[in-house]
CSV table of C-alpha atoms in Angstrom, one decimal:
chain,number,residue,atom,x,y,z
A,5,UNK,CA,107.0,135.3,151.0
A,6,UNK,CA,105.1,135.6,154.1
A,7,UNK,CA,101.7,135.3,152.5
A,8,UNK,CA,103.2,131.7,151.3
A,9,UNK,CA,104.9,131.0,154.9
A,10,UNK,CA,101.4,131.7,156.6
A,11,UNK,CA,99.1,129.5,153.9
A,12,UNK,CA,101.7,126.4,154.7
A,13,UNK,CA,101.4,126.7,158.5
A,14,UNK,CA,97.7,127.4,158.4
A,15,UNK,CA,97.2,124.4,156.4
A,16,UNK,CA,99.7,122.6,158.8
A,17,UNK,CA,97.8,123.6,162.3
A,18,UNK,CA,94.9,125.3,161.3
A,19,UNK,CA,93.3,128.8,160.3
A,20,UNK,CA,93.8,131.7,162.9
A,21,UNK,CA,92.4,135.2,162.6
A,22,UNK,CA,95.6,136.6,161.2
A,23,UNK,CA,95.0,133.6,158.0
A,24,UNK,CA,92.9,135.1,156.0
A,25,UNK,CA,94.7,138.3,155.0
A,26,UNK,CA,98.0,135.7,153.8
A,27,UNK,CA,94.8,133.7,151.9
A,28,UNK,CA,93.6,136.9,150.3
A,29,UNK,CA,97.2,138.5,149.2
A,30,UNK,CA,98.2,134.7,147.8
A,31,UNK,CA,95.5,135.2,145.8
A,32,UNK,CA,96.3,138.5,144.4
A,33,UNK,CA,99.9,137.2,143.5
A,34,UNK,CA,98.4,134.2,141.7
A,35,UNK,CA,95.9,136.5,139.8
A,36,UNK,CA,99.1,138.5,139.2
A,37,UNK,CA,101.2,135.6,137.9
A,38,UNK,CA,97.8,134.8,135.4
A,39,UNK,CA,96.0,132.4,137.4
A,40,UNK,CA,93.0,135.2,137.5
A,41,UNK,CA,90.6,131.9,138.6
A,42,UNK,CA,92.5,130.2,140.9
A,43,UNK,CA,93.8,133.6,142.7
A,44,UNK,CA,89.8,134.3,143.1
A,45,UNK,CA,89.1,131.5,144.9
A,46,UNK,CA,91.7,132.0,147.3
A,47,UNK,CA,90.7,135.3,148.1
A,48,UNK,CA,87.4,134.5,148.1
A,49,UNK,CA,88.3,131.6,150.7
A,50,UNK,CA,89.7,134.6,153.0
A,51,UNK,CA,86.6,136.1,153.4
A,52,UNK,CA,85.0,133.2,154.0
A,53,UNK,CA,87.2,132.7,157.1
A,54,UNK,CA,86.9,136.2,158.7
A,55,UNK,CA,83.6,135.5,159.9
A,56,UNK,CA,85.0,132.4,162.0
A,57,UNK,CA,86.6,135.2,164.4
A,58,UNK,CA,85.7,138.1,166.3
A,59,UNK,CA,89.2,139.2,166.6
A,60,UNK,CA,88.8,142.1,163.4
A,61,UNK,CA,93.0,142.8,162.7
A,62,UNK,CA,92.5,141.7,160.0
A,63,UNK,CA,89.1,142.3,158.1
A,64,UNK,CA,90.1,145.9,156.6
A,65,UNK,CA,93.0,144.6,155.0
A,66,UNK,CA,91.5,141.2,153.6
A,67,UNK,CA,88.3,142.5,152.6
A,68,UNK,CA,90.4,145.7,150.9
A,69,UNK,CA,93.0,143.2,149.1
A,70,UNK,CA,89.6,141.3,147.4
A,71,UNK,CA,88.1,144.3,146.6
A,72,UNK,CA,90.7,146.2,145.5
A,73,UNK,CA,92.7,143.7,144.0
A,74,UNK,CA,91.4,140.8,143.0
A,75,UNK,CA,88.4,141.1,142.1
A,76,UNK,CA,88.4,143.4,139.8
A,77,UNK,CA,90.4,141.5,137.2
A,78,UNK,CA,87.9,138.6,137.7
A,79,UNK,CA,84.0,139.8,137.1
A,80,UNK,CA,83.4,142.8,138.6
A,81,UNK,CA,82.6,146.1,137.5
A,82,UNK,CA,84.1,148.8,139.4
A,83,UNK,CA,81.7,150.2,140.9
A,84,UNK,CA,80.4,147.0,142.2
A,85,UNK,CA,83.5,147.5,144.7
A,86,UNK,CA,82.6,150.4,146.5
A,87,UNK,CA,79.9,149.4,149.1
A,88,UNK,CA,82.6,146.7,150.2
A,89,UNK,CA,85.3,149.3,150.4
A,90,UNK,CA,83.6,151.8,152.7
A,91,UNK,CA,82.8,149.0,154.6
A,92,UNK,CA,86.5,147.8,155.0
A,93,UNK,CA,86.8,151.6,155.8
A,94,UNK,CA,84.4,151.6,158.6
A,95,UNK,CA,85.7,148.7,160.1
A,96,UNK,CA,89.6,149.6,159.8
A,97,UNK,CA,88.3,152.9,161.3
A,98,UNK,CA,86.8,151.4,164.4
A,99,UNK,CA,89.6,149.1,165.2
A,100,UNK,CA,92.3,151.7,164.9
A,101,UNK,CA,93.8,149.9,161.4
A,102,UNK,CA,94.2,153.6,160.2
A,103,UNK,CA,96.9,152.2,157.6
A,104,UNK,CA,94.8,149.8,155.6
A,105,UNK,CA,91.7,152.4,156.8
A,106,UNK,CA,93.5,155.1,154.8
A,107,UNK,CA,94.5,153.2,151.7
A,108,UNK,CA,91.1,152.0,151.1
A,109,UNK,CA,89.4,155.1,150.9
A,110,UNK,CA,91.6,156.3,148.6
A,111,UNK,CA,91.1,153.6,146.3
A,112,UNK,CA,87.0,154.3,146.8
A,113,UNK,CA,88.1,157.8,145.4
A,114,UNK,CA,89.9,155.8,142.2
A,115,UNK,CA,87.2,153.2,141.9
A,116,UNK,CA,84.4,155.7,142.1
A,117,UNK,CA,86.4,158.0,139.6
A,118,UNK,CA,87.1,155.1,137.0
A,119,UNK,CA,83.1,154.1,137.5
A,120,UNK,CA,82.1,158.1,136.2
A,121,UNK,CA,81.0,159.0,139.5
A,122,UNK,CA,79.4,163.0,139.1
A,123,UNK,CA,82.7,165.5,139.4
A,124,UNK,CA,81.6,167.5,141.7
A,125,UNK,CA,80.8,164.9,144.4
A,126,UNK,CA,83.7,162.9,144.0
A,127,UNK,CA,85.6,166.2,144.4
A,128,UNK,CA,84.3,166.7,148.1
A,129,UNK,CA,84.9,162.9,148.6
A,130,UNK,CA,88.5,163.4,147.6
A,131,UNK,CA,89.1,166.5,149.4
A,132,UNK,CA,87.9,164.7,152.6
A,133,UNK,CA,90.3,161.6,152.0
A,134,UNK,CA,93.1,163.6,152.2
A,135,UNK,CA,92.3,165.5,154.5
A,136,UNK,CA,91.5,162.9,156.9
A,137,UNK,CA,95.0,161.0,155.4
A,138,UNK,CA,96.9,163.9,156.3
A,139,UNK,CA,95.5,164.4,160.2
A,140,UNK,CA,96.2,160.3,160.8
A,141,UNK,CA,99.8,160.7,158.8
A,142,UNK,CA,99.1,158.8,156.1
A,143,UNK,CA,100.9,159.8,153.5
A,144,UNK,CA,101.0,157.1,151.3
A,145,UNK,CA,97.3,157.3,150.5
A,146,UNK,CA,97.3,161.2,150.8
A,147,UNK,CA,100.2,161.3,148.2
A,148,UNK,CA,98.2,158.9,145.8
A,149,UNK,CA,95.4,160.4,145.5
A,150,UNK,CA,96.1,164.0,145.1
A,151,UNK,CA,97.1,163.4,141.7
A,152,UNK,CA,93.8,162.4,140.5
A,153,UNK,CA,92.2,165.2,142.9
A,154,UNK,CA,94.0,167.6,140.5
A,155,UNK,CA,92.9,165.4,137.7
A,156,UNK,CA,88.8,166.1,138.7
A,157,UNK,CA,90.1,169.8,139.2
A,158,UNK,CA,91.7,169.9,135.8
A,159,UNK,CA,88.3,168.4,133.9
A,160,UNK,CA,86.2,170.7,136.1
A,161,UNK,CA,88.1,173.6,134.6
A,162,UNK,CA,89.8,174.4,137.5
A,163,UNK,CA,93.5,174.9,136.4
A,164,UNK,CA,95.0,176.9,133.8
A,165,UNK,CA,95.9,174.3,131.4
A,166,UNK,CA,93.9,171.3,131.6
A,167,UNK,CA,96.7,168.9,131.0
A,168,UNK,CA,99.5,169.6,132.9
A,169,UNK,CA,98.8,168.8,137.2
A,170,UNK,CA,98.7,172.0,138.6
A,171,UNK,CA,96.5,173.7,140.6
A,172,UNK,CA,95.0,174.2,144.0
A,173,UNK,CA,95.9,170.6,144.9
A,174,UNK,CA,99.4,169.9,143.8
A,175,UNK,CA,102.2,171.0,141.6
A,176,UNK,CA,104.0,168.7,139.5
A,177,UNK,CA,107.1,170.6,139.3
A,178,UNK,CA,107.8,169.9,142.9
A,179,UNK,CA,105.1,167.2,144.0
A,180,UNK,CA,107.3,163.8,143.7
A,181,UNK,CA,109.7,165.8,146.2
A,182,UNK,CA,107.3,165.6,148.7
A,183,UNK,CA,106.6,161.7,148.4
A,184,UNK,CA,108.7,159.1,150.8
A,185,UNK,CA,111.4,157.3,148.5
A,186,UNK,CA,109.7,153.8,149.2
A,187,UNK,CA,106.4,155.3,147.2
A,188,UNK,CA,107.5,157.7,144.3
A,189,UNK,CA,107.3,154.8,142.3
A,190,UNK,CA,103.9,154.1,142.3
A,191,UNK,CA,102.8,157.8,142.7
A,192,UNK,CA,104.9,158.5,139.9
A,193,UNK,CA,102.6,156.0,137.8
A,194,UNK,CA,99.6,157.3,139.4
A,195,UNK,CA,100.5,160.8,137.6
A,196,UNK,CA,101.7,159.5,134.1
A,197,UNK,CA,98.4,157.7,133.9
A,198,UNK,CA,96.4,160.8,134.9
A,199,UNK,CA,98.6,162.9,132.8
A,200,UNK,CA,97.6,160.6,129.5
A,201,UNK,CA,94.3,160.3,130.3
A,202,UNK,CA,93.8,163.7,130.2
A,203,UNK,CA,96.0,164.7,127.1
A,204,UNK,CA,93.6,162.3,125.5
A,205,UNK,CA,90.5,163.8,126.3
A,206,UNK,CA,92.4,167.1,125.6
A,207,UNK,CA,93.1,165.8,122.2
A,208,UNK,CA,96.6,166.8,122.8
A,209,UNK,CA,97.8,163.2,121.5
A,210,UNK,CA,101.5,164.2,121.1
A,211,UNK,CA,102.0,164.7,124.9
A,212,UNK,CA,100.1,161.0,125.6
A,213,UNK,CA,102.6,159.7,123.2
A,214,UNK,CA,105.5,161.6,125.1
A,215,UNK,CA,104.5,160.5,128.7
A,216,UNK,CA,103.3,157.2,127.8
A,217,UNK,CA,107.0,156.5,126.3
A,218,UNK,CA,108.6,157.9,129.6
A,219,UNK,CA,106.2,155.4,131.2
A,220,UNK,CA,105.6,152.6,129.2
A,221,UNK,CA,108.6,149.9,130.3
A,222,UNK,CA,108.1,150.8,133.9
A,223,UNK,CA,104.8,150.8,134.6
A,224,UNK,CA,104.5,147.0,135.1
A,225,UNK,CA,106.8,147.0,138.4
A,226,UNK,CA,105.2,150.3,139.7
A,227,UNK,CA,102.0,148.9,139.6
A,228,UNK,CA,102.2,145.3,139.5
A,229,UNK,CA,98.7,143.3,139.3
A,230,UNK,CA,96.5,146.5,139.3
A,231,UNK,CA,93.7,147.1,137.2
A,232,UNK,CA,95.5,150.6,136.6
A,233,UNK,CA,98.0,149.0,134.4
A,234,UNK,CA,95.2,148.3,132.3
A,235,UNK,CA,94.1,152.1,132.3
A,236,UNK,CA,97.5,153.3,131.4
A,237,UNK,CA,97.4,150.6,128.6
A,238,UNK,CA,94.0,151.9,127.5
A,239,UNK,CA,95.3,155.5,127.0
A,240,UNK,CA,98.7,155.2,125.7
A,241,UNK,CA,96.7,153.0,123.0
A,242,UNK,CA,94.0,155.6,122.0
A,243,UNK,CA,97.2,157.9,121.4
């Protein structure tokens, strides 16, 4: 991969400000593959380097792939990843990184939804994200997180059945029509998990069962190394 072809070269001639984004994402495939304590300490090497260069291309997406991906299969609690995130937001944001900008404050919204931030404040954080997503055209993030914007909606009381996403943010009859081919996958994912986890809290324990089947063999490849997989696993157990 490149990740592997940019290690090699920068152990060949030396680290350059694009290195330690390919040190970080090597370290979230070797977590991935098992190596949880090796992966960690390459990741943790990439942030190590960014502070050896001004040049900032690449601190949103390093600091982002630690936080957001390594880490949290290591030692960290959640919400122990948010101050880092928003700053990987700032700094994307000043350097023009809108991309990796984007897709970090989305997964602040996740993190800080998984960590039992209040409702209502994570609402107004959410509705911000994609509204800011959708002015820069990011779609990808936008996409991903309305489902759990519904979600907060749907446990606020806010839609007319609790377990089923549909409401004043999206519309799962039609939503995954909206999403670019290249991420239905994942977004797909992102609503079976938010579907079970509410038909659990719902006690409605027959539809977990039901989406966790339509879900279960695929959710590996749509979310490969995330700490989500682990979320949907949770769920589709307690049903």
């Amino acid at each position: 991969s490149g990740s592997f072809r940019m290690i090699r070269l920068s152990i060949k001639y030396g680290i350059c400000h694009i290195s330690p984004h390919a040190f970080a994402m090597y370290g979230f495939i070797d977590s991935m593959m098992g190596n949880i304590h090796v992966g960690y300490r390459y990741a943790k090497l990439a942030l190590s380097f960014l502070e050896r260069f001004d040049n900032r291309e690449v601190h949103c997406s390093t600091i982002t792939a630690f936080w957001v991906l390594v880490a949290p299969w290591h030692e960290n609690y959640l919400g122990d990843t948010l101050e880092h995130i928003r700053h990987a937001f700032k700094v994307g944001m000043e350097i023009g990184d809108h991309e990796n900008a984007m897709f970090a404050m989305m997964m602040d919204c996740t993190h800080s939804f998984y960590s039992g931030c209040p409702l209502a404040i994570l609402l107004d954080q959410m509705n911000s994200t994609v509204e800011n997503a959708a002015s820069l055209g990011q779609d990808m993030p936008r996409y991903s997180l309305i489902p759990n914007q519904q979600t907060v909606l749907n446990l606020m009381g806010r839609s007319d059945d609790p377990i089923v996403l549909r409401g004043t943010a999206m519309n799962d009859d039609d939503f995954i029509g909206r999403v670019a081919p290249e991420n239905v996958e994942f977004t797909l994912h992102v609503m079976y998990t938010a579907r079970i986890l509410l038909a659990c809290i719902f006690c409605e324990y027959k539809t977990a069962v039901e989406i966790a089947e339509k879900s279960r063999k695929t959710v590996a490849k749509a979310l490969p190394g995330s700490y989500m997989m682990t979320i949907h696993f949770f769920y589709d157990a307690l049903a």
